[in-house]
XYZ file of C-alpha atoms in Angstrom:
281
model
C -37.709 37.134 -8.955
C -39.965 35.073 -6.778
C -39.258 36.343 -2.985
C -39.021 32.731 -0.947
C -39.889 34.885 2.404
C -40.046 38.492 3.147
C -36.002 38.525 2.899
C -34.731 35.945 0.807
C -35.747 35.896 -3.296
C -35.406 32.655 -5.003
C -33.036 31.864 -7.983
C -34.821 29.351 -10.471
C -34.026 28.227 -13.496
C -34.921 31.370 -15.911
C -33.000 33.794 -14.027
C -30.170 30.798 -14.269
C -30.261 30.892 -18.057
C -30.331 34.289 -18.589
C -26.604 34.121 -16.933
C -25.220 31.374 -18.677
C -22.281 32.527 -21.172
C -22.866 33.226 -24.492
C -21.383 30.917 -27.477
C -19.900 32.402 -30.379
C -18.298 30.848 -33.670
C -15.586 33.893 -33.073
C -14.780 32.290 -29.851
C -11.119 30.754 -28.999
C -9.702 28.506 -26.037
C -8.341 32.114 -24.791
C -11.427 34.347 -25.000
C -13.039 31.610 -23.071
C -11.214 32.346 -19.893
C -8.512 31.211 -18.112
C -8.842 29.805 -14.389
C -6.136 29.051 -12.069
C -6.813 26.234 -9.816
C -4.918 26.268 -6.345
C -5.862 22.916 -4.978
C -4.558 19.623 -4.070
C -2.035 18.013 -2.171
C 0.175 15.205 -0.770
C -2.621 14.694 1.754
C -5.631 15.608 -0.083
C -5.066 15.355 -4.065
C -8.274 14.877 -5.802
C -9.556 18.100 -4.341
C -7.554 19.957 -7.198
C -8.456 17.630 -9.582
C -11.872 17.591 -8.943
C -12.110 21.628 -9.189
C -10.020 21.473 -11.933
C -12.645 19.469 -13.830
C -15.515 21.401 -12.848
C -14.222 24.316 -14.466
C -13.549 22.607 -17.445
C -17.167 21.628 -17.547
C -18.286 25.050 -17.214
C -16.831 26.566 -19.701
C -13.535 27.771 -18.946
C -10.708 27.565 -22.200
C -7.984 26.895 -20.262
C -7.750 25.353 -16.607
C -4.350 25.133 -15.163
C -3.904 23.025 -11.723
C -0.870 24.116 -9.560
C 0.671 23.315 -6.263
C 3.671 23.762 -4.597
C 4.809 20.184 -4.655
C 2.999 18.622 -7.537
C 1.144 15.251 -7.124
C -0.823 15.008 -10.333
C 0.243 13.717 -13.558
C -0.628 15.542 -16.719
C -0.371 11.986 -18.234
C -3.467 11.292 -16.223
C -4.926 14.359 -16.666
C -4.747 15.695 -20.280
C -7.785 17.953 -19.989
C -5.845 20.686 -18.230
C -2.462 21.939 -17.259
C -0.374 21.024 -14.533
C 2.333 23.544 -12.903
C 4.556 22.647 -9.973
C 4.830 26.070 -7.902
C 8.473 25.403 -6.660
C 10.574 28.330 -7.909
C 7.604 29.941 -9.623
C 5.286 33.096 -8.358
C 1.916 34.305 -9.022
C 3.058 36.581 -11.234
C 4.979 34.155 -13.793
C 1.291 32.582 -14.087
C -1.693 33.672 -17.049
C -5.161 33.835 -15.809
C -8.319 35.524 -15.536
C -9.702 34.021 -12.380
C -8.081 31.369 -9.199
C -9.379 29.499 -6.701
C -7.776 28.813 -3.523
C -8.233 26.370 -1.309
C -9.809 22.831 -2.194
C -7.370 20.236 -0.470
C -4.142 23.221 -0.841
C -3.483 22.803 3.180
C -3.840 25.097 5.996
C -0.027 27.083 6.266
C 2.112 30.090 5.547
C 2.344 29.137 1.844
C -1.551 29.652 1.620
C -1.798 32.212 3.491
C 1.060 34.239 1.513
C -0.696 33.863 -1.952
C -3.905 35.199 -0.238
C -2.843 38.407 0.877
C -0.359 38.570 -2.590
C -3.566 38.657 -4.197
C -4.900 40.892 -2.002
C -1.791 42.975 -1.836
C -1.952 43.301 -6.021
C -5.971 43.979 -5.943
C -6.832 41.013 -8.115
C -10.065 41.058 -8.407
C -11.438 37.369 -9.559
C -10.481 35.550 -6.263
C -12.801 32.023 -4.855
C -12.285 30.439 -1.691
C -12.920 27.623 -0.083
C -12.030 24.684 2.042
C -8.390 25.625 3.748
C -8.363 29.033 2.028
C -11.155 30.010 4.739
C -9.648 28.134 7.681
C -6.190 29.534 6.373
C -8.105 33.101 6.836
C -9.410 32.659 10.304
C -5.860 31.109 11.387
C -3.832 34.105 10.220
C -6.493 36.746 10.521
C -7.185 37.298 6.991
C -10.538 39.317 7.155
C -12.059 41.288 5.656
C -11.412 39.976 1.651
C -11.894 42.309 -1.204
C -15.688 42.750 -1.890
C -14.907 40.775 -5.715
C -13.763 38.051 -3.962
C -16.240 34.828 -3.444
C -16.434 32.526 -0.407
C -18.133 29.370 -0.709
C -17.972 27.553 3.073
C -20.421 24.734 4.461
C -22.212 24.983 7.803
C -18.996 23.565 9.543
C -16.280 26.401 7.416
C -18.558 28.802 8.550
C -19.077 28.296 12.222
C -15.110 28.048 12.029
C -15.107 31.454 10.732
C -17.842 33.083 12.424
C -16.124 31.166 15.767
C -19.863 29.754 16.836
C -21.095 26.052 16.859
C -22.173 24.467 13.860
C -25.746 23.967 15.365
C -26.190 27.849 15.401
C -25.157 28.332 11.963
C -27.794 25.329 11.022
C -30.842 26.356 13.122
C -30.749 30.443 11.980
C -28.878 30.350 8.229
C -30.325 33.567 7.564
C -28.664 35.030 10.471
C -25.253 33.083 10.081
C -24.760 34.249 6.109
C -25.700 37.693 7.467
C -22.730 38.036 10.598
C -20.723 36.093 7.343
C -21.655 38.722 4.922
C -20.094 41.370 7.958
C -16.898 39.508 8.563
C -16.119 38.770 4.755
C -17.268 41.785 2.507
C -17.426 40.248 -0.193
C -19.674 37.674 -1.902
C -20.756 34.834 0.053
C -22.064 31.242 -0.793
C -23.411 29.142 2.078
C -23.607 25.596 1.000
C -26.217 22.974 2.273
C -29.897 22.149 1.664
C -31.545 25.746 -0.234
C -27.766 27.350 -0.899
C -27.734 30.738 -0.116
C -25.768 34.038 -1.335
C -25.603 36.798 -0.921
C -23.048 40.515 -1.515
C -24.955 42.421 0.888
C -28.012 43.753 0.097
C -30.099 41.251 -1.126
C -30.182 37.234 0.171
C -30.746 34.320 -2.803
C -31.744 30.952 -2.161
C -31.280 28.570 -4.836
C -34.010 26.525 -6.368
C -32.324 23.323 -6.737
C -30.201 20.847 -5.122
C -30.963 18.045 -2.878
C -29.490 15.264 -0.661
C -27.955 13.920 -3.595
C -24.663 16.678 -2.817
C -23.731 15.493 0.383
C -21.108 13.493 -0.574
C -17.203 15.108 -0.328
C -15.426 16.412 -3.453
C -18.990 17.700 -4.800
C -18.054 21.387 -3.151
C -14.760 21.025 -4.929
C -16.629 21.108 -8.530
C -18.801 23.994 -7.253
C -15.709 26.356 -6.351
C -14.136 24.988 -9.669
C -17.334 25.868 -11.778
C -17.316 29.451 -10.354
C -14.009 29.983 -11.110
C -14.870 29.327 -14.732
C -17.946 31.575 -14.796
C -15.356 34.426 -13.352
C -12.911 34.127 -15.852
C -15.662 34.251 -18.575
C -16.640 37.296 -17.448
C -19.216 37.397 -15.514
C -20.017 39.587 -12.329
C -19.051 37.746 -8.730
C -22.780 37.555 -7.292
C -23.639 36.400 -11.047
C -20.527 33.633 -11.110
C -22.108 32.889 -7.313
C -25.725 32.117 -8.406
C -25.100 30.138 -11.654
C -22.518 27.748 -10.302
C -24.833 26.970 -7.094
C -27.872 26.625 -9.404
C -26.051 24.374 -12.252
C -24.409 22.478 -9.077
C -27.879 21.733 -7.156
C -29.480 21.225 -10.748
C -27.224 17.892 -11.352
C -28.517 16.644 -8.122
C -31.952 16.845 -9.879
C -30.961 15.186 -12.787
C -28.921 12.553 -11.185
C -32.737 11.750 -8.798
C -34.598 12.127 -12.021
C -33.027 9.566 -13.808
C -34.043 7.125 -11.266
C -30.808 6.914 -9.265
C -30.497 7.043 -5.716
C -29.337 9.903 -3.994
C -26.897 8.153 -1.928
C -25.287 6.609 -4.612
C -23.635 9.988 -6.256
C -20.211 10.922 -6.453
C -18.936 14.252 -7.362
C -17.521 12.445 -10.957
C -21.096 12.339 -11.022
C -21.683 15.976 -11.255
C -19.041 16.890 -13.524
C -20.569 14.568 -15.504
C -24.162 16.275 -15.637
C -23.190 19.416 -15.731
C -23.014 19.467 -20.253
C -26.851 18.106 -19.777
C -27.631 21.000 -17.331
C -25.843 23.447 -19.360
C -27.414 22.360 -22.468
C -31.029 22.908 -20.822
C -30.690 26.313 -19.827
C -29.273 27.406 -23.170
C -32.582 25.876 -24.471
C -34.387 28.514 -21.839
């Protein structure tokens, strides 16, 4: 891979296809993956949905959506299973991978299913939006070095406890202290997305203005969960999501829309187009 400066090595589009999933006529809605969505709320519930979808778009054979108090209809959303968490565990659920976090709420009830999967060693954990402040609140670090994080400059200065403008003016230095606190994989969102698991630092080769728009990092957490529970490795799940993710922004501009005029329905939307291109290498 192409090194973008002496540290960082940029992810394109052939190292992207080279990731995706393979499709087989043997495959089945189970050997596709299951992913357990952990999003949404009273307060915030399209965030679930909107993960929910992504994964669904990524590959993922079944995506079940659950919260404590459930807000979403399965009327309204046939695409993928709805659970209401009242009187049910963790451990009554079926899946391969979960993410935690998009719109769930900042509280005990978060914070208990983080360290339960910590507690049990599970290994295909993402986390983002109020799983990461939930973290910093009740002193959640360091995370299991499967696990994924996916914060924005703002998540991140949260975390790291600094201001916003020092995570912005030296991103190589803020994934870095990031990387320390975590341990585990970790995704910093904004313009050139970078991840990294320790050793090595990616910045992703697409993406552009067209993502700043809320709910968009809601199908990028959603989309990695679905590359987890297909099987691939967490830096792997990490790089493909961000580069499918930014690579819908480049559609979206190349079809002679205006970047301020996309939603993140709008990504979901392009991801089958992005897909389809990489599996044409």
């Amino acid at each position: 891979m192409k090194k973008a400066t002496p540290e960082v090595i940029l992810f394109k589009k052939e190292h992207a296809s080279r990731l995706l999933p393979s499709v087989s006529t043997d495959d089945n809605k189970a050997s596709r993956g299951r992913s357990l969505i952990l999003g949404g709320s009273h307060d915030y519930p399209g965030a679930g949905i909107l993960a929910a979808r992504g994964a669904l778009r990524a590959g993922s054979g079944y995506v079940m959506l659950a919260q404590k108090d459930l807000v979403v209809s399965s009327l309204e959303n046939p695409d993928f299973l709805v659970k209401d968490l009242r009187g049910s565990s963790l451990s009554d659920l079926n899946f391969d991978a979960v993410l935690i976090g998009p719109g769930f709420g900042v509280n005990d009830y978060t914070a208990e299913l983080i360290l339960e999967l910590k507690t049990k060693n599970f290994p295909n954990v993402v986390l983002d939006a109020d799983a990461l402040t939930t973290c910093v609140d009740f002193k959640l670090f360091p995370l299991p070095a499967s696990w994924i994080v996916t914060p924005h400059t703002g998540e991140l200065a949260r975390c790291l406890k600094v201001s916003v403008h020092e995570v912005t003016k030296d991103r190589l230095a803020a994934i870095k202290k990031a990387r320390q606190l975590f341990q585990c994989v970790v995704l910093l969102k904004g313009h050139g997305t970078l991840i990294t698991q320790g050793q090595e630092i990616f910045r992703i080769a697409s993406g552009n203005a067209a993502l700043a728009k809320s709910g968009t990092g809601d199908v990028l957490a959603g989309m990695i969960t679905a590359f987890r529970a297909q099987g691939l490795k967490p830096l792997e799940a990490a790089l493909l999501g961000a580069y499918v993710h930014g690579a819908t922004a480049n559609l979206w501009v190349q079809s002679h829309k205006d970047a301020l005029s996309m939603i993140a329905s709008d990504v979901i939307d392009s991801i089958p187009r992005i897909l389809w291109r990489l599996r044409q290498g």
